[in-house]
C-alpha positions as a Python dict, from the first residue, in 0.01 Angstrom:
ca = {
    (1, 'M'): (0, 0, 0),
    (2, 'S'): (-362, -64, 118),
    (3, 'I'): (-429, -385, 295),
    (4, 'R'): (-743, -541, 238),
    (5, 'E'): (-858, -896, 310),
    (6, 'S'): (-1189, -1091, 262),
    (7, 'I'): (-1325, -1399, 411),
    (8, 'T'): (-1652, -1586, 355),
    (9, 'V'): (-1909, -1709, 604),
    (10, 'G'): (-2023, -2026, 425),
    (11, 'L'): (-2383, -2104, 481),
    (12, 'E'): (-2485, -2225, 146),
    (13, 'D'): (-2749, -1987, -25),
    (14, 'R'): (-2705, -1743, 277),
    (15, 'S'): (-2320, -1739, 251),
    (16, 'Y'): (-2177, -1363, 257),
    (17, 'P'): (-1828, -1185, 240),
    (18, 'I'): (-1655, -1001, 511),
    (19, 'H'): (-1424, -731, 360),
    (20, 'I'): (-1161, -605, 595),
    (21, 'G'): (-905, -318, 560),
    (22, 'P'): (-831, 58, 559),
    (23, 'G'): (-1069, 249, 315),
    (24, 'C'): (-1305, -35, 272),
    (25, 'L'): (-1591, 196, 302),
    (26, 'D'): (-1510, 374, -39),
    (27, 'F'): (-1545, 13, -203),
    (28, 'L'): (-1885, -28, -45),
    (29, 'P'): (-2075, 39, -371),
    (30, 'D'): (-1867, -227, -560),
    (31, 'Y'): (-1926, -481, -282),
    (32, 'L'): (-2298, -402, -291),
    (33, 'T'): (-2319, -440, -678),
    (34, 'E'): (-2137, -779, -648),
    (35, 'I'): (-2408, -923, -433),
    (36, 'H'): (-2680, -741, -632),
    (37, 'F'): (-2795, -546, -333),
    (38, 'P'): (-3107, -300, -365),
    (39, 'T'): (-3032, 45, -470),
    (40, 'E'): (-3288, 197, -254),
    (41, 'L'): (-3121, 220, 81),
    (42, 'T'): (-3193, 306, 439),
    (43, 'V'): (-2907, 365, 667),
    (44, 'I'): (-2967, 305, 1035),
    (45, 'T'): (-2714, 475, 1261),
    (46, 'N'): (-2693, 673, 1575),
    (47, 'D'): (-2640, 1033, 1628),
    (48, 'T'): (-2273, 1025, 1715),
    (49, 'V'): (-2182, 795, 1413),
    (50, 'N'): (-2395, 994, 1182),
    (51, 'N'): (-2218, 1329, 1269),
    (52, 'L'): (-1890, 1145, 1187),
    (53, 'Y'): (-1964, 946, 882),
    (54, 'G'): (-2329, 995, 780),
    (55, 'D'): (-2255, 1261, 501),
    (56, 'T'): (-1953, 1050, 380),
    (57, 'L'): (-2156, 725, 337),
    (58, 'L'): (-2449, 929, 192),
    (59, 'S'): (-2201, 1076, -62),
    (60, 'I'): (-2036, 752, -162),
    (61, 'L'): (-2376, 577, -218),
    (62, 'E'): (-2553, 869, -405),
    (63, 'D'): (-2247, 906, -633),
    (64, 'V'): (-2336, 552, -774),
    (65, 'G'): (-2708, 643, -808),
    (66, 'S'): (-2851, 471, -491),
    (67, 'T'): (-3139, 648, -320),
    (68, 'V'): (-3052, 679, 39),
    (69, 'S'): (-3267, 778, 360),
    (70, 'I'): (-3107, 802, 700),
    (71, 'I'): (-3266, 693, 1040),
    (72, 'T'): (-3079, 787, 1367),
    (73, 'I'): (-3120, 657, 1692),
    (74, 'E'): (-2986, 762, 2026),
    (75, 'D'): (-2651, 634, 2134),
    (76, 'G'): (-2629, 388, 2408),
    (77, 'E'): (-2704, 14, 2509),
    (78, 'Q'): (-3010, 141, 2706),
    (79, 'Y'): (-3180, 237, 2373),
    (80, 'K'): (-3153, -115, 2238),
    (81, 'S'): (-3533, -132, 2328),
    (82, 'F'): (-3869, -181, 2209),
    (83, 'S'): (-3943, 179, 2203),
    (84, 'T'): (-3633, 259, 1968),
    (85, 'L'): (-3739, -48, 1748),
    (86, 'S'): (-4091, 100, 1725),
    (87, 'S'): (-3942, 446, 1612),
    (88, 'I'): (-3751, 257, 1341),
    (89, 'Y'): (-4061, 96, 1207),
    (90, 'D'): (-4235, 428, 1192),
    (91, 'E'): (-3952, 581, 995),
    (92, 'L'): (-3948, 276, 741),
    (93, 'V'): (-4319, 300, 699),
    (94, 'S'): (-4294, 677, 643),
    (95, 'H'): (-4013, 641, 387),
    (96, 'N'): (-4231, 400, 198),
    (97, 'I'): (-3974, 113, 237),
    (98, 'D'): (-4070, -197, 68),
    (99, 'R'): (-3928, -552, 4),
    (100, 'S'): (-3719, -425, -295),
    (101, 'S'): (-3519, -188, -41),
    (102, 'G'): (-3227, -254, 191),
    (103, 'I'): (-3089, -149, 512),
    (104, 'I'): (-2739, -56, 595),
    (105, 'A'): (-2639, -88, 971),
    (106, 'L'): (-2387, 187, 1035),
    (107, 'G'): (-2260, 180, 1381),
    (108, 'G'): (-2142, -44, 1676),
    (109, 'G'): (-2307, -325, 1830),
    (110, 'V'): (-2637, -167, 1942),
    (111, 'V'): (-2701, -30, 1598),
    (112, 'G'): (-2609, -363, 1424),
    (113, 'D'): (-2831, -574, 1674),
    (114, 'I'): (-3131, -339, 1647),
    (115, 'A'): (-3099, -273, 1259),
    (116, 'G'): (-3060, -633, 1203),
    (117, 'F'): (-3384, -719, 1390),
    (118, 'A'): (-3567, -447, 1217),
    (119, 'A'): (-3460, -590, 890),
    (120, 'A'): (-3574, -949, 1016),
    (121, 'T'): (-3904, -821, 1097),
    (122, 'F'): (-4004, -545, 895),
    (123, 'L'): (-4234, -651, 609),
    (124, 'R'): (-4130, -1022, 735),
    (125, 'G'): (-3763, -943, 622),
    (126, 'I'): (-3573, -735, 387),
    (127, 'P'): (-3187, -763, 318),
    (128, 'Y'): (-2943, -575, 516),
    (129, 'V'): (-2555, -519, 541),
    (130, 'Q'): (-2333, -450, 843),
    (131, 'V'): (-2079, -165, 844),
    (132, 'P'): (-1959, -194, 1194),
    (133, 'T'): (-1773, 125, 1354),
    (134, 'T'): (-1655, -21, 1677),
    (135, 'L'): (-1365, -290, 1725),
    (136, 'L'): (-1605, -490, 1930),
    (137, 'S'): (-1867, -494, 1646),
    (138, 'Q'): (-1619, -557, 1394),
    (139, 'V'): (-1488, -882, 1553),
    (140, 'D'): (-1808, -1006, 1698),
    (141, 'S'): (-2170, -876, 1656),
    (142, 'S'): (-2154, -790, 1299),
    (143, 'V'): (-2073, -1139, 1197),
    (144, 'G'): (-2291, -1446, 1255),
    (145, 'G'): (-2655, -1310, 1205),
    (146, 'K'): (-2759, -1261, 1575),
    (147, 'T'): (-2988, -962, 1597),
    (148, 'A'): (-3179, -844, 1911),
    (149, 'I'): (-3314, -593, 2156),
    (150, 'N'): (-3298, -600, 2525),
    (151, 'H'): (-3575, -669, 2788),
    (152, 'P'): (-3561, -506, 3126),
    (153, 'L'): (-3494, -844, 3291),
    (154, 'G'): (-3214, -941, 3040),
    (155, 'K'): (-2987, -861, 2750),
    (156, 'N'): (-3085, -969, 2391),
    (157, 'L'): (-3387, -1172, 2512),
    (158, 'I'): (-3595, -1084, 2210),
    (159, 'G'): (-3427, -1131, 1870),
    (160, 'A'): (-3383, -1337, 1556),
    (161, 'F'): (-3114, -1506, 1354),
    (162, 'N'): (-3086, -1306, 1044),
    (163, 'Q'): (-2757, -1321, 839),
    (164, 'P'): (-2647, -1006, 669),
    (165, 'K'): (-2577, -1020, 298),
    (166, 'L'): (-2232, -850, 354),
    (167, 'V'): (-1995, -704, 620),
    (168, 'C'): (-1774, -419, 541),
    (169, 'I'): (-1513, -356, 811),
    (170, 'D'): (-1319, -28, 759),
    (171, 'I'): (-1050, 8, 1020),
    (172, 'D'): (-1012, 354, 948),
    (173, 'L'): (-1349, 418, 1123),
    (174, 'L'): (-1179, 310, 1447),
    (175, 'N'): (-956, 629, 1453),
    (176, 'S'): (-1263, 822, 1580),
    (177, 'L'): (-1359, 574, 1851),
    (178, 'P'): (-1301, 678, 2200),
    (179, 'E'): (-990, 509, 2338),
    (180, 'R'): (-1192, 335, 2617),
    (181, 'E'): (-1432, 191, 2375),
    (182, 'F'): (-1152, 86, 2129),
    (183, 'R'): (-978, -114, 2410),
    (184, 'A'): (-1300, -272, 2538),
    (185, 'G'): (-1325, -423, 2192),
    (186, 'F'): (-1022, -625, 2267),
    (187, 'A'): (-1209, -847, 2533),
    (188, 'E'): (-1383, -1017, 2236),
    (189, 'V'): (-1061, -1057, 2041),
    (190, 'I'): (-883, -1206, 2339),
    (191, 'K'): (-1177, -1430, 2401),
    (192, 'Y'): (-1124, -1601, 2056),
    (193, 'G'): (-766, -1677, 2175),
    (194, 'I'): (-890, -1829, 2517),
    (195, 'I'): (-1150, -2054, 2373),
    (196, 'R'): (-999, -2156, 2038),
    (197, 'D'): (-653, -2056, 1932),
    (198, 'K'): (-347, -2043, 2181),
    (199, 'N'): (-116, -1928, 1920),
    (200, 'F'): (-353, -1638, 1867),
    (201, 'F'): (-359, -1565, 2226),
    (202, 'E'): (23, -1539, 2240),
    (203, 'W'): (33, -1332, 1938),
    (204, 'L'): (-189, -1071, 2080),
    (205, 'R'): (46, -1062, 2390),
    (206, 'R'): (340, -1008, 2169),
    (207, 'N'): (168, -749, 1952),
    (208, 'K'): (-17, -533, 2213),
    (209, 'E'): (164, -206, 2134),
    (210, 'Q'): (95, -239, 1753),
    (211, 'L'): (-257, -321, 1821),
    (212, 'L'): (-316, -33, 2062),
    (213, 'D'): (-124, 201, 1829),
    (214, 'K'): (-365, 115, 1562),
    (215, 'K'): (-99, -22, 1323),
    (216, 'P'): (-313, -131, 1000),
    (217, 'D'): (-129, -479, 966),
    (218, 'A'): (-177, -567, 1316),
    (219, 'L'): (-543, -457, 1327),
    (220, 'V'): (-628, -639, 1006),
    (221, 'Y'): (-463, -962, 1124),
    (222, 'A'): (-635, -944, 1453),
    (223, 'I'): (-985, -863, 1311),
    (224, 'K'): (-946, -1110, 1030),
    (225, 'T'): (-841, -1400, 1270),
    (226, 'S'): (-1130, -1312, 1498),
    (227, 'C'): (-1384, -1317, 1221),
    (228, 'Q'): (-1248, -1635, 1080),
    (229, 'I'): (-1268, -1815, 1409),
    (230, 'K'): (-1639, -1684, 1448),
    (231, 'A'): (-1720, -1773, 1082),
    (232, 'D'): (-1569, -2136, 1123),
    (233, 'I'): (-1804, -2178, 1412),
    (234, 'V'): (-2112, -2028, 1288),
    (235, 'E'): (-2077, -2247, 960),
    (236, 'I'): (-2109, -2544, 1191),
    (237, 'D'): (-2374, -2427, 1417),
    (238, 'E'): (-2559, -2128, 1294),
    (239, 'K'): (-2838, -2118, 1556),
    (240, 'E'): (-2648, -2201, 1854),
    (241, 'S'): (-2762, -2573, 1921),
    (242, 'S'): (-2423, -2691, 2000),
    (243, 'I'): (-2056, -2555, 1938),
    (244, 'R'): (-2167, -2173, 1880),
    (245, 'A'): (-2254, -2158, 2255),
    (246, 'I'): (-1870, -2137, 2321),
    (247, 'L'): (-1877, -1782, 2189),
    (248, 'N'): (-2059, -1691, 2495),
    (249, 'F'): (-1752, -1747, 2715),
    (250, 'G'): (-1739, -1473, 2981),
    (251, 'H'): (-2096, -1356, 2882),
    (252, 'T'): (-2301, -1524, 3162),
    (253, 'F'): (-2147, -1325, 3444),
    (254, 'G'): (-2074, -1029, 3207),
    (255, 'H'): (-2436, -975, 3100),
    (256, 'A'): (-2537, -996, 3481),
    (257, 'V'): (-2275, -728, 3540),
    (258, 'E'): (-2441, -512, 3260),
    (259, 'S'): (-2791, -582, 3368),
    (260, 'L'): (-2733, -513, 3748),
    (261, 'T'): (-2582, -168, 3643),
    (262, 'N'): (-2852, -90, 3404),
    (263, 'Y'): (-2598, -81, 3107),
    (264, 'Q'): (-2459, 246, 3258),
    (265, 'Q'): (-2137, 157, 3434),
    (266, 'Y'): (-1958, -78, 3193),
    (267, 'L'): (-1916, -116, 2820),
    (268, 'H'): (-2010, -463, 2683),
    (269, 'G'): (-1641, -560, 2646),
    (270, 'E'): (-1557, -463, 2991),
    (271, 'A'): (-1840, -667, 3132),
    (272, 'V'): (-1714, -965, 2925),
    (273, 'S'): (-1357, -909, 3048),
    (274, 'I'): (-1481, -941, 3403),
    (275, 'G'): (-1703, -1230, 3298),
    (276, 'M'): (-1410, -1422, 3158),
    (277, 'V'): (-1217, -1401, 3476),
    (278, 'F'): (-1515, -1522, 3675),
    (279, 'A'): (-1546, -1802, 3427),
    (280, 'A'): (-1189, -1905, 3454),
    (281, 'K'): (-1209, -1906, 3834),
    (282, 'V'): (-1489, -2149, 3828),
    (283, 'S'): (-1324, -2333, 3544),
    (284, 'H'): (-1012, -2392, 3765),
    (285, 'E'): (-1250, -2504, 4057),
    (286, 'L'): (-1403, -2763, 3811),
    (287, 'G'): (-1047, -2883, 3710),
    (288, 'F'): (-1050, -2761, 3363),
    (289, 'C'): (-755, -2486, 3403),
    (290, 'T'): (-480, -2412, 3632),
    (291, 'E'): (-412, -2118, 3846),
    (292, 'N'): (-129, -2019, 3588),
    (293, 'D'): (-411, -1997, 3309),
    (294, 'I'): (-615, -1758, 3523),
    (295, 'E'): (-316, -1555, 3582),
    (296, 'E'): (-240, -1543, 3209),
    (297, 'I'): (-623, -1449, 3115),
    (298, 'I'): (-590, -1165, 3410),
    (299, 'D'): (-234, -1057, 3260),
    (300, 'I'): (-345, -1017, 2899),
    (301, 'L'): (-674, -838, 3002),
    (302, 'T'): (-477, -584, 3220),
    (303, 'M'): (-224, -533, 2931),
    (304, 'F'): (-525, -397, 2729),
    (305, 'D'): (-649, -197, 3031),
    (306, 'L'): (-958, -407, 3075),
    (307, 'P'): (-1130, -447, 3415),
    (308, 'V'): (-1094, -793, 3581),
    (309, 'L'): (-1316, -694, 3878),
    (310, 'G'): (-1683, -623, 3888),
    (311, 'P'): (-1941, -417, 4080),
    (312, 'P'): (-2037, -519, 4455),
    (313, 'F'): (-2361, -690, 4432),
    (314, 'S'): (-2491, -960, 4669),
    (315, 'S'): (-2465, -1326, 4570),
    (316, 'D'): (-2854, -1334, 4533),
    (317, 'E'): (-2863, -1038, 4299),
    (318, 'Y'): (-2594, -1193, 4072),
    (319, 'L'): (-2767, -1523, 4085),
    (320, 'E'): (-3109, -1396, 3992),
    (321, 'S'): (-2973, -1199, 3703),
    (322, 'M'): (-2776, -1487, 3576),
    (323, 'S'): (-3107, -1699, 3608),
    (324, 'H'): (-3238, -1500, 3306),
    (325, 'D'): (-2951, -1571, 3077),
    (326, 'K'): (-3036, -1702, 2741),
    (327, 'K'): (-2819, -2006, 2802),
    (328, 'V'): (-3056, -2121, 3081),
    (329, 'K'): (-3259, -2423, 2929),
    (330, 'S'): (-3531, -2605, 3121),
    (331, 'G'): (-3414, -2417, 3431),
    (332, 'Q'): (-3059, -2545, 3392),
    (333, 'L'): (-2765, -2294, 3344),
    (334, 'N'): (-2524, -2384, 3081),
    (335, 'M'): (-2181, -2205, 3094),
    (336, 'V'): (-1872, -2200, 2904),
    (337, 'F'): (-1544, -2295, 3085),
    (338, 'N'): (-1203, -2253, 2950),
    (339, 'K'): (-978, -2564, 2926),
    (340, 'A'): (-629, -2423, 2966),
    (341, 'I'): (-577, -2153, 2701),
    (342, 'G'): (-708, -2237, 2352),
    (343, 'D'): (-984, -2471, 2427),
    (344, 'C'): (-1321, -2472, 2615),
    (345, 'I'): (-1620, -2679, 2720),
    (346, 'V'): (-1988, -2607, 2772),
    (347, 'E'): (-2106, -2762, 3106),
    (348, 'K'): (-2444, -2774, 3275),
    (349, 'V'): (-2400, -2604, 3623),
    (350, 'Q'): (-2531, -2799, 3925),
    (351, 'N'): (-2613, -2599, 4220),
    (352, 'P'): (-2481, -2258, 4078),
    (353, 'A'): (-2535, -2081, 4420),
    (354, 'E'): (-2326, -2333, 4592),
    (355, 'L'): (-2040, -2337, 4320),
    (356, 'F'): (-2035, -1963, 4251),
    (357, 'E'): (-2053, -1831, 4608),
    (358, 'K'): (-1688, -1780, 4673),
    (359, 'F'): (-1619, -1624, 4348),
    (360, 'F'): (-1879, -1355, 4377),
    (361, 'S'): (-1665, -1186, 4647),
    (362, 'E'): (-1338, -1259, 4479),
    (363, 'I'): (-1443, -1098, 4148),
    (364, 'Q'): (-1571, -784, 4315),
    (365, 'V'): (-1417, -436, 4357),
    (366, 'N'): (-1338, -372, 4718),
    (367, 'A'): (-1471, -717, 4806),
}
């Protein structure tokens, strides 16, 4: 029996459904009809995903009378850039896309972020939907409306809040995902347990084998719970003026890891995993959690084969990279710290160089 679940991100007139389950892609035309989405569609994807699912999606949409064009971009975080965005604009113009058209983002976080930003800015905004194909994008980047491209000095520095009209999460698409990418997605899943739900954290520990074996019941539950936690937070604080900042747990140091390695050495989830351990160590120093909490976090990340140590850069290099973080306000770094397991707090960091110094070495490979 097929397991399909749906939740709603409640944002008044910009509310939208998230449909989760195996085979959800087959129902995409029905979902689009329910929200009165345009029938002239542009699918933005990357070469890898297009080769896997482009023809399938094209067939599904054209069978119900939609007119569909496909734009492909290169695969990789380094292509979430101005030049790629410009090439998307060029294609949209050449396809005569207008405001009665819609965009479908088919891919992982890079595709979803850049397609959503293109949708926000082309013709001052056209509607789009998310069809995430990686675990990380299914539980995180496809939900909440954050869209962006990277700048050479930092990740996601140029972007817009732009909510999708619909998120269609087909867990069958995960079957073609490389094992490393699949496991990397669990960093964001585990994050939700650490910052918001201790029971979910414990459930993840107990169900690790089922999750890694891609058992549908377990995957749907983990994805739905993650999306619900994020939706609850976004409903309170859509544009990250307060509580939404807690979703950045592990990202301050994680983004520095990605930036310093030119987005080549670590997947986003792997960098976040390293960043969560760093944040937990500093949290313990500030009295928000115990050494046992740190050990539990390291233990569960290791269970999912996620890295807990980062690359060997100097303190100055890490501090410089972290200074470009989006959570720096008026020159002051705001960072998310876990309070035990299941809760967290956002704190202004006084004298980060002094506070972080000993942890830079502790968190490094071969340090």
